[in-house]
CSV table of C-alpha atoms in Angstrom, one decimal:
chain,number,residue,atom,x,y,z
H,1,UNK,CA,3.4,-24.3,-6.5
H,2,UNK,CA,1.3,-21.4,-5.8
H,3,UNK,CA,4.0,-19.1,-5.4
H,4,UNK,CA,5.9,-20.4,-8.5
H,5,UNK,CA,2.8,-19.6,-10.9
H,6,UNK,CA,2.9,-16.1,-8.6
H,7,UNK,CA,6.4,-15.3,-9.8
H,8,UNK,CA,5.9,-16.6,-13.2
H,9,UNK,CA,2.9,-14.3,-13.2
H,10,UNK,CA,4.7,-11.7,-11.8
H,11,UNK,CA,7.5,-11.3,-14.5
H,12,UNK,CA,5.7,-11.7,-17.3
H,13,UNK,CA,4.0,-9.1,-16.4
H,14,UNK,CA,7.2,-7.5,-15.4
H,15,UNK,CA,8.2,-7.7,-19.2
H,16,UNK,CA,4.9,-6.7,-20.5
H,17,UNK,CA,4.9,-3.7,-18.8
H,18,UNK,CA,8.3,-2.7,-20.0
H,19,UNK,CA,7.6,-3.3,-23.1
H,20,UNK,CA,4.5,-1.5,-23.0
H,21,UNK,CA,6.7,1.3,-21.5
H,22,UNK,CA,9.2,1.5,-24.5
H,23,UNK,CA,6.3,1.8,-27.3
H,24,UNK,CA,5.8,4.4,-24.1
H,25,UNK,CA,8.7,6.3,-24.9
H,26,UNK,CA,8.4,6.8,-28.5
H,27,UNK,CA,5.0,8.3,-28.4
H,28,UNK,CA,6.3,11.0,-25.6
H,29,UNK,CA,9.3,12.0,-27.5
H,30,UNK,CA,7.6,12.3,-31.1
H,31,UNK,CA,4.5,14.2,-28.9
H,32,UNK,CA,7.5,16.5,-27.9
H,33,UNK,CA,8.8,17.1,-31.0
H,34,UNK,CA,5.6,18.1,-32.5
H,35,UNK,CA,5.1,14.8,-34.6
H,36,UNK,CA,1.4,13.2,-35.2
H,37,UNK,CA,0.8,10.4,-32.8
H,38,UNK,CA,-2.3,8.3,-34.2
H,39,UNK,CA,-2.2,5.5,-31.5
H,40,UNK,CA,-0.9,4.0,-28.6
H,41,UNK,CA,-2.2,0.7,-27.3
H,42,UNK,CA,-0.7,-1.9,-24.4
H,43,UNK,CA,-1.2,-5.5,-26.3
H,44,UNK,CA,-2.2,-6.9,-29.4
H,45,UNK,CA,-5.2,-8.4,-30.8
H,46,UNK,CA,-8.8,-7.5,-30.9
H,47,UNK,CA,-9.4,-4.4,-28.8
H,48,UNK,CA,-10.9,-4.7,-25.5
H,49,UNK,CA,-11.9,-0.6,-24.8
H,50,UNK,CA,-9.9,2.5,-26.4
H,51,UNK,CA,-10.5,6.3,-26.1
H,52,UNK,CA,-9.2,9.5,-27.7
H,53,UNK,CA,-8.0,12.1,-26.2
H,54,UNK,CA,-6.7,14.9,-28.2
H,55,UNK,CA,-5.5,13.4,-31.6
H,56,UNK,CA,-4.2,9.9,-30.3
H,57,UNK,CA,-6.1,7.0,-29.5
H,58,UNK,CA,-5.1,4.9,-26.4
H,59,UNK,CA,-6.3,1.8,-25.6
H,60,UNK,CA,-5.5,-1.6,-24.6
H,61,UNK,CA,-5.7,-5.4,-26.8
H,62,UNK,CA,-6.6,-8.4,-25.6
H,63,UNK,CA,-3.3,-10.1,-26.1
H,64,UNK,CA,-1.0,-8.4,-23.1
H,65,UNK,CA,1.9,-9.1,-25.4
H,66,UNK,CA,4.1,-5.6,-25.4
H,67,UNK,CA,2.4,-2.8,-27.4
H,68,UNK,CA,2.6,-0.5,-30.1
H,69,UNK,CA,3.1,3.4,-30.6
H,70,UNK,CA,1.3,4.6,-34.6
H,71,UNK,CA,3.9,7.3,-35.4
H,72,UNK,CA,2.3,9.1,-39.1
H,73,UNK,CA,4.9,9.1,-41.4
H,74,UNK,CA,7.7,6.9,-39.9
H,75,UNK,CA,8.8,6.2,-43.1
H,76,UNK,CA,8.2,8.4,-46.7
H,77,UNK,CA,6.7,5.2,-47.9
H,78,UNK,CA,4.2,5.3,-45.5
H,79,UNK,CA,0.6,6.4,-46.3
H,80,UNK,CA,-0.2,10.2,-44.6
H,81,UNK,CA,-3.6,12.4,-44.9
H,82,UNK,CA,-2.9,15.7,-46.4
H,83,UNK,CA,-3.2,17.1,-42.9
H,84,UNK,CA,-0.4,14.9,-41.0
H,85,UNK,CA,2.1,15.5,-44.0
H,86,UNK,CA,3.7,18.4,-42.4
H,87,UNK,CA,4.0,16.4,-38.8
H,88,UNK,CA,5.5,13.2,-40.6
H,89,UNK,CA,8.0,11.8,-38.7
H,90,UNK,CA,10.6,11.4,-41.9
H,91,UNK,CA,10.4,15.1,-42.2
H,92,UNK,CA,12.1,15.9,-39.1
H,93,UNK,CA,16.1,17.1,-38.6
H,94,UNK,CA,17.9,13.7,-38.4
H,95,UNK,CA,18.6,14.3,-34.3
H,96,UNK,CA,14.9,14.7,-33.6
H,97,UNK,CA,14.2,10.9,-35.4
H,98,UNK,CA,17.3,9.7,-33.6
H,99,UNK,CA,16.1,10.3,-30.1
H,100,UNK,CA,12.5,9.3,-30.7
H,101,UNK,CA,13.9,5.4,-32.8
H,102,UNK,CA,16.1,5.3,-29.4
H,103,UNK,CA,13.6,6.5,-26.9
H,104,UNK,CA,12.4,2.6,-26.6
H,105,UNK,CA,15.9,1.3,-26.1
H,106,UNK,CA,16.7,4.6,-23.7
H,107,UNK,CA,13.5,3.7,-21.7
H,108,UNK,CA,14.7,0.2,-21.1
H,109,UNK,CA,18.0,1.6,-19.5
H,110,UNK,CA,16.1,4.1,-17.0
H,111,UNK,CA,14.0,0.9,-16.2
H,112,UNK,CA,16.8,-1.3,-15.6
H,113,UNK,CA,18.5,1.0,-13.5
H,114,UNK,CA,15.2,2.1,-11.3
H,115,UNK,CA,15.4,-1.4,-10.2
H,116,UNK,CA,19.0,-1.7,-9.9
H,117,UNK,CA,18.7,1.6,-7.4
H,118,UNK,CA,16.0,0.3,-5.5
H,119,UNK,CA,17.7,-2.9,-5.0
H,120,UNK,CA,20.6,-1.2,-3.8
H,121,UNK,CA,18.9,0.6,-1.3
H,122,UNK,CA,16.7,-2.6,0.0
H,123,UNK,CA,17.7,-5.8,-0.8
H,124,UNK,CA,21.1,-5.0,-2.1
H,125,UNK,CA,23.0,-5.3,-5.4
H,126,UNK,CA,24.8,-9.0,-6.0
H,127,UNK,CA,28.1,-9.4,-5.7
H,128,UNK,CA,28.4,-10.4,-9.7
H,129,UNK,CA,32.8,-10.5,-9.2
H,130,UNK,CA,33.8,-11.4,-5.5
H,131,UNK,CA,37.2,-11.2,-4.6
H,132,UNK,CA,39.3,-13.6,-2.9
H,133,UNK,CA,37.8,-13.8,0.9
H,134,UNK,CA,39.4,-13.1,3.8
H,135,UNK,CA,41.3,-15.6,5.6
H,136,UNK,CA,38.3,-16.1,7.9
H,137,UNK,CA,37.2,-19.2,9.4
H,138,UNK,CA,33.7,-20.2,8.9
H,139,UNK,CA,34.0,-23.4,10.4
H,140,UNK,CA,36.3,-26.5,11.1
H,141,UNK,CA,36.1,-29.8,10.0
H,142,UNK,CA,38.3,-32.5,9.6
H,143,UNK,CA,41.1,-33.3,7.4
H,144,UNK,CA,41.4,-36.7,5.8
H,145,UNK,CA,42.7,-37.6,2.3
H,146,UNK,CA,40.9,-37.6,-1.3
H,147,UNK,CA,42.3,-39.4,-3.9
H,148,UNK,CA,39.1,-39.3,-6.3
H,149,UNK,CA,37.1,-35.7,-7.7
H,150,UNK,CA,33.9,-37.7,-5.2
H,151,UNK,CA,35.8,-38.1,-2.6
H,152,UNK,CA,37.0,-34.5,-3.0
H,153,UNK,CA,33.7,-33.2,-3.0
H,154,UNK,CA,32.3,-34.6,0.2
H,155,UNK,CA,32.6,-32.5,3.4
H,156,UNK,CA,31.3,-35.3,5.8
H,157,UNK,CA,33.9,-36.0,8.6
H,158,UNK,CA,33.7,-39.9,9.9
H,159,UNK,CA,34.4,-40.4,13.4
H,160,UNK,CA,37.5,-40.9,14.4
H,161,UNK,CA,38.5,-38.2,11.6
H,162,UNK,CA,41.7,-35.8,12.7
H,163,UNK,CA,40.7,-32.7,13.0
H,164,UNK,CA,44.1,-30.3,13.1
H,165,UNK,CA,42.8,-27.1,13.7
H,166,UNK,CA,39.7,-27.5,16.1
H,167,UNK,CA,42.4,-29.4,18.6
H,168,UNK,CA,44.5,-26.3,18.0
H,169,UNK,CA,41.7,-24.2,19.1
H,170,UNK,CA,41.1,-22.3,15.9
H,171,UNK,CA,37.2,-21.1,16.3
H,172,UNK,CA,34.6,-19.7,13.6
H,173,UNK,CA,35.3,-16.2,13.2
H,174,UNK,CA,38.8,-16.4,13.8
H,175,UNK,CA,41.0,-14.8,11.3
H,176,UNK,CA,44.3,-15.9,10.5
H,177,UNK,CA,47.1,-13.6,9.7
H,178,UNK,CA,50.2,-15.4,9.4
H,179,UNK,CA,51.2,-19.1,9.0
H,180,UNK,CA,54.5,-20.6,10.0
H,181,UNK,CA,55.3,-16.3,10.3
H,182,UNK,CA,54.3,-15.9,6.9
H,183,UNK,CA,51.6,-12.6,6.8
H,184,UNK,CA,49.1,-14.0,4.6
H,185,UNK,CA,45.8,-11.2,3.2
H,186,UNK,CA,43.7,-13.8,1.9
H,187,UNK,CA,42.4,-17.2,2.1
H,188,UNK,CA,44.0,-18.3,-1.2
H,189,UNK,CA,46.8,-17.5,0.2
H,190,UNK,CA,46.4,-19.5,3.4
H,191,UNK,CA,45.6,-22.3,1.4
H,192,UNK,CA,48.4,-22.1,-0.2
H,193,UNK,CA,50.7,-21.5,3.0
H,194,UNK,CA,49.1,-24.4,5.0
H,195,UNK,CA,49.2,-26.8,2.1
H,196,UNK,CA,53.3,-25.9,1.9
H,197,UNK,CA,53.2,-26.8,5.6
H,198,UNK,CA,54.1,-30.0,7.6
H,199,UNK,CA,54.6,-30.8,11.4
H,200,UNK,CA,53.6,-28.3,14.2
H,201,UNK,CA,53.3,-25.1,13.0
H,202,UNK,CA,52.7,-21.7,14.6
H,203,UNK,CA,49.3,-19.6,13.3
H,204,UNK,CA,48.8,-15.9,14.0
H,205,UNK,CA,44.8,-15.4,14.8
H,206,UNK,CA,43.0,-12.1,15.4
H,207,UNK,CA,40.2,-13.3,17.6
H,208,UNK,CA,38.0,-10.3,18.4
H,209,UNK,CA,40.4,-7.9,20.0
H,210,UNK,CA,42.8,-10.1,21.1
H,211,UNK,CA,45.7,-11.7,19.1
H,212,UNK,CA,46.4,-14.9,19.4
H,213,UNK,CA,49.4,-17.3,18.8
H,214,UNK,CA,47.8,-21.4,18.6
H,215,UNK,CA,50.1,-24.0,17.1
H,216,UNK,CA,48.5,-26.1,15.3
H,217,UNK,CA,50.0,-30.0,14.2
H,218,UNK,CA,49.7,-30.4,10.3
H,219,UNK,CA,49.3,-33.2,8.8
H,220,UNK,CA,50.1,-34.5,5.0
H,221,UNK,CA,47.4,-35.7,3.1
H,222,UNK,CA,46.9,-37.3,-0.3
H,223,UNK,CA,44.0,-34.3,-2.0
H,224,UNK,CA,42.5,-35.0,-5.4
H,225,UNK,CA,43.3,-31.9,-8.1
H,226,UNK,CA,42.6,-31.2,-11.5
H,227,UNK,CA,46.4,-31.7,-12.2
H,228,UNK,CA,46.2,-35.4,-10.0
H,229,UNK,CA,46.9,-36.2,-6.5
H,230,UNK,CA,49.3,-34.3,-4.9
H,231,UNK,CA,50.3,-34.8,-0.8
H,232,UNK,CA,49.3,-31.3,0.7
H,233,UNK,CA,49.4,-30.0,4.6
H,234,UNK,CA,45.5,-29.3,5.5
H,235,UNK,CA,44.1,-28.4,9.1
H,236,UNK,CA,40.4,-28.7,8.3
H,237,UNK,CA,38.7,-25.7,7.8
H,238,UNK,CA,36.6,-23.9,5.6
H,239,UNK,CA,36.6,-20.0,4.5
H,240,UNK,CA,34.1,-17.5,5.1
H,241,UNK,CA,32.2,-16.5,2.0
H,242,UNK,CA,31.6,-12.8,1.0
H,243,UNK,CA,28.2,-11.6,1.2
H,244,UNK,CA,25.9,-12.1,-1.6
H,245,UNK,CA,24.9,-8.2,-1.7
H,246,UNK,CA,25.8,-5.5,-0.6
H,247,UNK,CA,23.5,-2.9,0.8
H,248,UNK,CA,24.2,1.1,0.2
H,249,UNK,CA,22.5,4.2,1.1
H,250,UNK,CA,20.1,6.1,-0.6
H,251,UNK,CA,23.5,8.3,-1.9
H,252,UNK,CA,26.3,6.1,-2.1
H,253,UNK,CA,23.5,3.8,-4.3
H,254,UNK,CA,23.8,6.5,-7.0
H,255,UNK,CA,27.3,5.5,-7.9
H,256,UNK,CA,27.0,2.2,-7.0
H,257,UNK,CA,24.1,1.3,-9.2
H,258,UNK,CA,25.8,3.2,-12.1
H,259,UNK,CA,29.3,1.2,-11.9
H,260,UNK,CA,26.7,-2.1,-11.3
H,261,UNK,CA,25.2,-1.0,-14.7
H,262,UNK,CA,28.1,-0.8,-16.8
H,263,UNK,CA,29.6,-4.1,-15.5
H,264,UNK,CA,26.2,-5.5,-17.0
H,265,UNK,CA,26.0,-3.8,-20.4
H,266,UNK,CA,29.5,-4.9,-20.4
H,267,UNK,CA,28.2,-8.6,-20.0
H,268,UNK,CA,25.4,-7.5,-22.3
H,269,UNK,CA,27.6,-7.0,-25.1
H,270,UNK,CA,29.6,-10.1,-24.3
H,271,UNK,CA,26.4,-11.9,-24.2
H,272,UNK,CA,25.4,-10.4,-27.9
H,273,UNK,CA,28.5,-11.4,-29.4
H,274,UNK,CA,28.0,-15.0,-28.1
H,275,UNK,CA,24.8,-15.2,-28.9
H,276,UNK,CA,25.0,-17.1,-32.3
H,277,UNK,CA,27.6,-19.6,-31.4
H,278,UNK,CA,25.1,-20.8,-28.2
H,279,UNK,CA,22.3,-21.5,-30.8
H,280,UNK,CA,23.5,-25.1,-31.3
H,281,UNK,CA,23.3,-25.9,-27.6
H,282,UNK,CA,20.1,-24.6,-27.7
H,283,UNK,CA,19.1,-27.3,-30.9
H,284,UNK,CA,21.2,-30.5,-28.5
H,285,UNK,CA,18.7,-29.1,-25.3
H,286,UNK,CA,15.7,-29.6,-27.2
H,287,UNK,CA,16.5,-32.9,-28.6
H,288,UNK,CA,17.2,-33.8,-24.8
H,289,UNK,CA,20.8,-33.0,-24.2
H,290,UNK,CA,22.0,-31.3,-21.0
H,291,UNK,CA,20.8,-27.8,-21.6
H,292,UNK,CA,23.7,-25.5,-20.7
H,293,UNK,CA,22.9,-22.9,-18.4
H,294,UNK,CA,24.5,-20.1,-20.6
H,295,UNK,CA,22.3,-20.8,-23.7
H,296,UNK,CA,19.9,-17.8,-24.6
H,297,UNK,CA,16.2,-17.9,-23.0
H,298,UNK,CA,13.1,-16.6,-24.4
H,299,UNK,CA,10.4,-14.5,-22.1
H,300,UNK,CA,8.8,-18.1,-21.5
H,301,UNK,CA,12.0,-19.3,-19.9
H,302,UNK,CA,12.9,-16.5,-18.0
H,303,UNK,CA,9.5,-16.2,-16.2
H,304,UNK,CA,9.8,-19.7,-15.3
H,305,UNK,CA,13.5,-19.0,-13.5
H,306,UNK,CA,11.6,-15.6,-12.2
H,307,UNK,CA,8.7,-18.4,-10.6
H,308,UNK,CA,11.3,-20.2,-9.0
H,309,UNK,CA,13.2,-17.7,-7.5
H,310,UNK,CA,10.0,-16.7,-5.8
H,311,UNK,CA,9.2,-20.2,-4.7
H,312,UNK,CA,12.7,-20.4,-2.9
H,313,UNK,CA,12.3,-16.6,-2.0
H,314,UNK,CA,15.5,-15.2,-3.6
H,315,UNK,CA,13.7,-12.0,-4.7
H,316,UNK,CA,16.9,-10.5,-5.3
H,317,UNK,CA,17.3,-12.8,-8.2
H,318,UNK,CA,14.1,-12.3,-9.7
H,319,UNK,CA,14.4,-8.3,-9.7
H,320,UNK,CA,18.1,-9.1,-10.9
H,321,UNK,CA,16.3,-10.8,-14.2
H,322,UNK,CA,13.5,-8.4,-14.8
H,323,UNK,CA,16.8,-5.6,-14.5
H,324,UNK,CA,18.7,-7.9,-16.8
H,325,UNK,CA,16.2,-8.3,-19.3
H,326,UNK,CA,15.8,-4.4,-19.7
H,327,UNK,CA,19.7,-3.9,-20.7
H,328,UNK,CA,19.6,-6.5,-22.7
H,329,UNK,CA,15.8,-5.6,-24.6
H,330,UNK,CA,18.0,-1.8,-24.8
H,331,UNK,CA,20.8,-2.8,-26.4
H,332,UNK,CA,19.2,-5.8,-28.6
H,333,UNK,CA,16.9,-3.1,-29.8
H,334,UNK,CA,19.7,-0.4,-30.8
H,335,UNK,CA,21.8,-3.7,-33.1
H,336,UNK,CA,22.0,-1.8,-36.8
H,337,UNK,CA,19.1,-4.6,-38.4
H,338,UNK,CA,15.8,-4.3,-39.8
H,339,UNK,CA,13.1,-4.0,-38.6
H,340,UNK,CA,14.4,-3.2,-35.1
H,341,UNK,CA,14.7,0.6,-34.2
H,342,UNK,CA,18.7,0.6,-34.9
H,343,UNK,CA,18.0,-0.1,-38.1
H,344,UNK,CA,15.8,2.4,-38.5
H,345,UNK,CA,18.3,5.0,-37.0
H,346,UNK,CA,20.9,3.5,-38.9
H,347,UNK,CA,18.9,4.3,-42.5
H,348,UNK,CA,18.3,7.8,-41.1
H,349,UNK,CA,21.9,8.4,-40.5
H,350,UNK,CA,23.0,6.9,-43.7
H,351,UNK,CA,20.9,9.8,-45.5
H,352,UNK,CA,22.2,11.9,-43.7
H,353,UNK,CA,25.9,11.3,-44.1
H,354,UNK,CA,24.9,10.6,-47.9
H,355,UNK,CA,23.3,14.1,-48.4
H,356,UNK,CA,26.2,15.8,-46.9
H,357,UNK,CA,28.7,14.1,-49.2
H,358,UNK,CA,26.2,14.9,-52.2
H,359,UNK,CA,26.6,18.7,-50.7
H,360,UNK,CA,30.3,18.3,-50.7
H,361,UNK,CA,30.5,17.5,-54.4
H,362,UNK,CA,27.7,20.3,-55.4
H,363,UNK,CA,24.7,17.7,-55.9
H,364,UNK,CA,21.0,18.2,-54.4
H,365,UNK,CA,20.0,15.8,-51.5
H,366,UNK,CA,19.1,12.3,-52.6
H,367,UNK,CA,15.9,11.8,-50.9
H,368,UNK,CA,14.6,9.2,-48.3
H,369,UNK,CA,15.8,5.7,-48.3
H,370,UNK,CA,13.5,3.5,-50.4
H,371,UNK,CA,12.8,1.0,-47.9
H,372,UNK,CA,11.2,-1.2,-50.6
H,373,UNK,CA,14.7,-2.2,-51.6
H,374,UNK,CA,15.3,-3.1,-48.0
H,375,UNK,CA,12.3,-5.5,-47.7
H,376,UNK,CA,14.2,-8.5,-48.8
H,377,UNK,CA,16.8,-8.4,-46.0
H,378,UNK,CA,13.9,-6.9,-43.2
H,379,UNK,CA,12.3,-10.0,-44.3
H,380,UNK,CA,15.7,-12.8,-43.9
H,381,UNK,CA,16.1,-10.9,-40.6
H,382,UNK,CA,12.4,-11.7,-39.5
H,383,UNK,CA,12.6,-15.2,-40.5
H,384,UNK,CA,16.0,-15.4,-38.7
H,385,UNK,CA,14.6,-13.6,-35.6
H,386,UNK,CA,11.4,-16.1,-35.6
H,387,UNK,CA,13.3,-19.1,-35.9
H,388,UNK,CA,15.7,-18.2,-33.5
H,389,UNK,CA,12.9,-17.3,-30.5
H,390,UNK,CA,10.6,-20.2,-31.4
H,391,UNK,CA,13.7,-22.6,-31.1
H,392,UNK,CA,14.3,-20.8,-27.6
H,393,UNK,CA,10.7,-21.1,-26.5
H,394,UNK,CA,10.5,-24.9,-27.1
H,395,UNK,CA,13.7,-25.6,-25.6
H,396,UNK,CA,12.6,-23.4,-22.2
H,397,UNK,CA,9.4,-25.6,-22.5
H,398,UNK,CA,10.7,-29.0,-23.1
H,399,UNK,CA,14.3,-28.8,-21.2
H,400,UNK,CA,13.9,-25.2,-19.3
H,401,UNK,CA,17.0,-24.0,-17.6
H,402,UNK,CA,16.3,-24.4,-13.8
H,403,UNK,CA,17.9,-22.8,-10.7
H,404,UNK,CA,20.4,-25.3,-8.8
C-alpha cells in the first residue's frame, strides 16, 4: 500500500511539475523576445512565499495545481501601465506571439521525449506494435481438444494428456524451420502448418548450432474458434514472446526515441479524434457499468494507474504514462479553441491573414481581435471542458481503470 500512495505521489507530482514547466516556457520565450513578464508562480491559491527579481515576481501558491506565467498585454483588451504599453505582448510581429502561445505545448514535447530517451537508454522503450514471433518454443505442453472459448483458455495439462512434441523431443528454445518440408519464418505460420498436419510428420529444428531433424506424431483435435469448432493437428507447444522493450545505446536511442515519438502523437491524434464518442462509456462507468479501459482519464486516474505500476514495479509503465501525458497535454493544448493557447494562436493568425487581405484590396489593417465577441463561445468551451473533466474524475474515483 505504501508504495501505491508512493507512485500516486510520485506522478502527480510528475504532472505538476510539467505543468509548472509549460507556464515555464512562456515566460522564457516572451523574456527573450523583450515582452514584460509580471509573474510567474508554481500553484494556485493563497501565496505561500514570492520574491522579485528584476521586473517579475516568482513565487509559489499553496495549491500545487500547475501554475501560471502574467504576460502584460496578452491581449489589447487587457489592462497595461503606460510603461509596459510598448512591451505588450499583442504588439509583437505575429511569429514572435506564435512561438511564445506554443512554447507551453513545445515544452511538453521536449519533456516527453527526455523521458522517452532516458527510458531508451535504461529501462528500454515498449514494444507498442510487436510483430509476429519467431517460430520459437517457449515451452511444451499437451494437446487435448477444446470444444468451448473456457476450455480454450485453460493451459493445464491432466495426466495422462498426449503430449506430441515433448515425446518428439522438441525442447524450449528450439526453433522450428520447416514443417512436413515446408520453410516456415514465423510462428503464425507454424501454427498454421501444424494445424494443416496429420500423422507422423517430419520438423526441421535449429537447436543451438546444430540442426536437427525430430518427427513428431500429430494428432487431430477438436479446438474452439471464433468461427466454431474446427478439427486441427496440434503438438503442444507454446511460442516465445518478443521482449517487452527494447534497450539502445546512448546513439542509436536518438532515432529510436524520435520514430517512438511519432508512433505516439500518431496515437495521440487518434486518441483526440475519439475522444468525444468515449464520453458515454465514461457516463455507463460511473453509473457502475464495466469501465472500458480505452475511455479518457483525468490526472486523478492516471496517478492511481501510475501508484500501481509502482506497487507491481513495472516502472517502465509508469514513466511510459508521465511520457504519454506530456504529448497528449502538447497537442490538447495547440486544438484551435478558447481559451487554450491554440486558440489564442489561431486569433493571432486570423489578423494576420485578415490584414494582409485588407492590404491586397488597398484598406488599412483592421486592428486586434475583440475578444469580447469571443467570450460567449470561450465561455460554452469552459463549461464543456468542466463537465467533461469532472465526469472523468468521478468515474476514476468511483469505477478507476485498473491494471490487469
Amino acid at each position: 500500500m505504501l508504495a501505491y500512495i508512493i507512485g500516486v505521489v510520485l506522478f502527480a507530482l510528475g504532472i505538476c511539475v510539467s505543468v509548472a514547466l509549460h507556464e515555464a516556457g512562456h515566460m522564457v520565450t516572451a523574456k527573450a523576445f523583450g515582452m514584460k513578464v509580471r509573474r510567474y508562480f508554481v500553484g494556485f491559491g493563497p501565496t505561500v512565499f514570492s520574491w522579485r527579481r528584476g521586473e517579475t515576481e516568482y513565487g509559489l501558491k499553496w495549491i500545487p495545481l500547475g501554475g501560471f506565467c502574467d504576460i502584460a498585454g496578452m491581449t489589447a483588451l487587457d489592462e497595461v501601465t503606460p510603461d509596459e504599453a510598448p512591451r505588450a505582448m499583442w504588439r509583437f510581429k505575429t511569429w514572435k506571439r506564435t512561438v511564445v502561445m506554443s512554447a507551453g505545448s513545445i515544452t511538453h514535447f521536449i519533456l516527453g521525449f527526455v523521458v522517452l530517451y532516458l527510458m531508451a537508454v535504461t529501462m528500454g522503450l515498449p514494444n507498442l506494435t510487436p510483430a509476429d514471433t519467431t517460430p520459437v518454443l517457449s515451452a511444451t505442453s499437451c494437446a487435448r481438444s477444446a470444444t468451448t472459448e473456457e476450455q480454450a483458455k485453460d493451459t493445464s495439462c491432466p495426466p495422462g494428456s498426449v503430449r506430441p512434441a515433448e515425446a518428439a523431443g522438441l525442447r524450449a528454445g528450439d526453433k522450428i524451420l520447416a514443417v512436413g518440408g515446408k520453410p516456415v519464418a514465423s510462428w503464425t505460420e507454424m501454427l498454421a502448418a501444424v494445424q494443416a498436419t496429420k500423422g507422423r510428420t517430419e520438423f526441421d529444428v535449429q537447436r543451438g548450432d546444430q540442426r536437427l531433424a525430430l518427427i513428431v506424431d500429430v494428432p487431430q483435435v477438436q479446438r474452439w474458434t471464433t468461427a466454431g469448432v474446427k478439427e486441427v493437428g496440434m503438438i503442444g507447444a507454446s511460442p516465445q514472446q518478443p521482449a517487452v522493450t527494447t534497450q539502445y545505446g546512448p546513439v542509436a536511442a536518438v532515432g529510436a526515441t524520435f520514430s517512438f515519438t511519432g508512433t505516439m502523437f500518431a496515437e495521440t491524434a487518434q486518441r483526440l479524434v475519439e475522444f468525444p464518442q468515449r464520453i458515454p462509456a465514461v457516463v455507463t462507468a460511473i453509473f457502475g457499468g464495466e469501465r472500458d479501459p480505452n475511455t479518457p482519464v483525468s490526472v486523478v486516474g492516471a496517478s492511481r494507474i501510475g501508484g500501481e505500476a509502482v506497487e507491481r514495479g513495472i516502472w517502465v509503465l509508469f514513466f511510459f504514462l508521465l511520457a504519454s501525458l506530456n504529448f497528449f497535454i502538447g497537442v490538447f493544448n495547440l486544438l484551435p479553441l478558447l481559451p487554450l493557447d491554440g486558440g489564442h494562436i489561431a486569433v493571432v493568425w486570423y489578423e494576420r491573414v485578415r490584414d494582409w487581405i485588407r492590404a491586397k484590396r488597398g484598406k488599412v489593417a483592421g486592428g486586434p481581435v475583440d475578444y469580447t465577441r469571443l467570450s460567449g463561445i470561450t465561455m460554452v468551451l469552459v463549461l464543456i471542458g468542466g463537465a467533461v473533466t469532472l465526469l472523468t474524475v468521478t468515474a476514476d474515483i468511483v469505477n478507476p481503470i485498473r491494471l490487469q
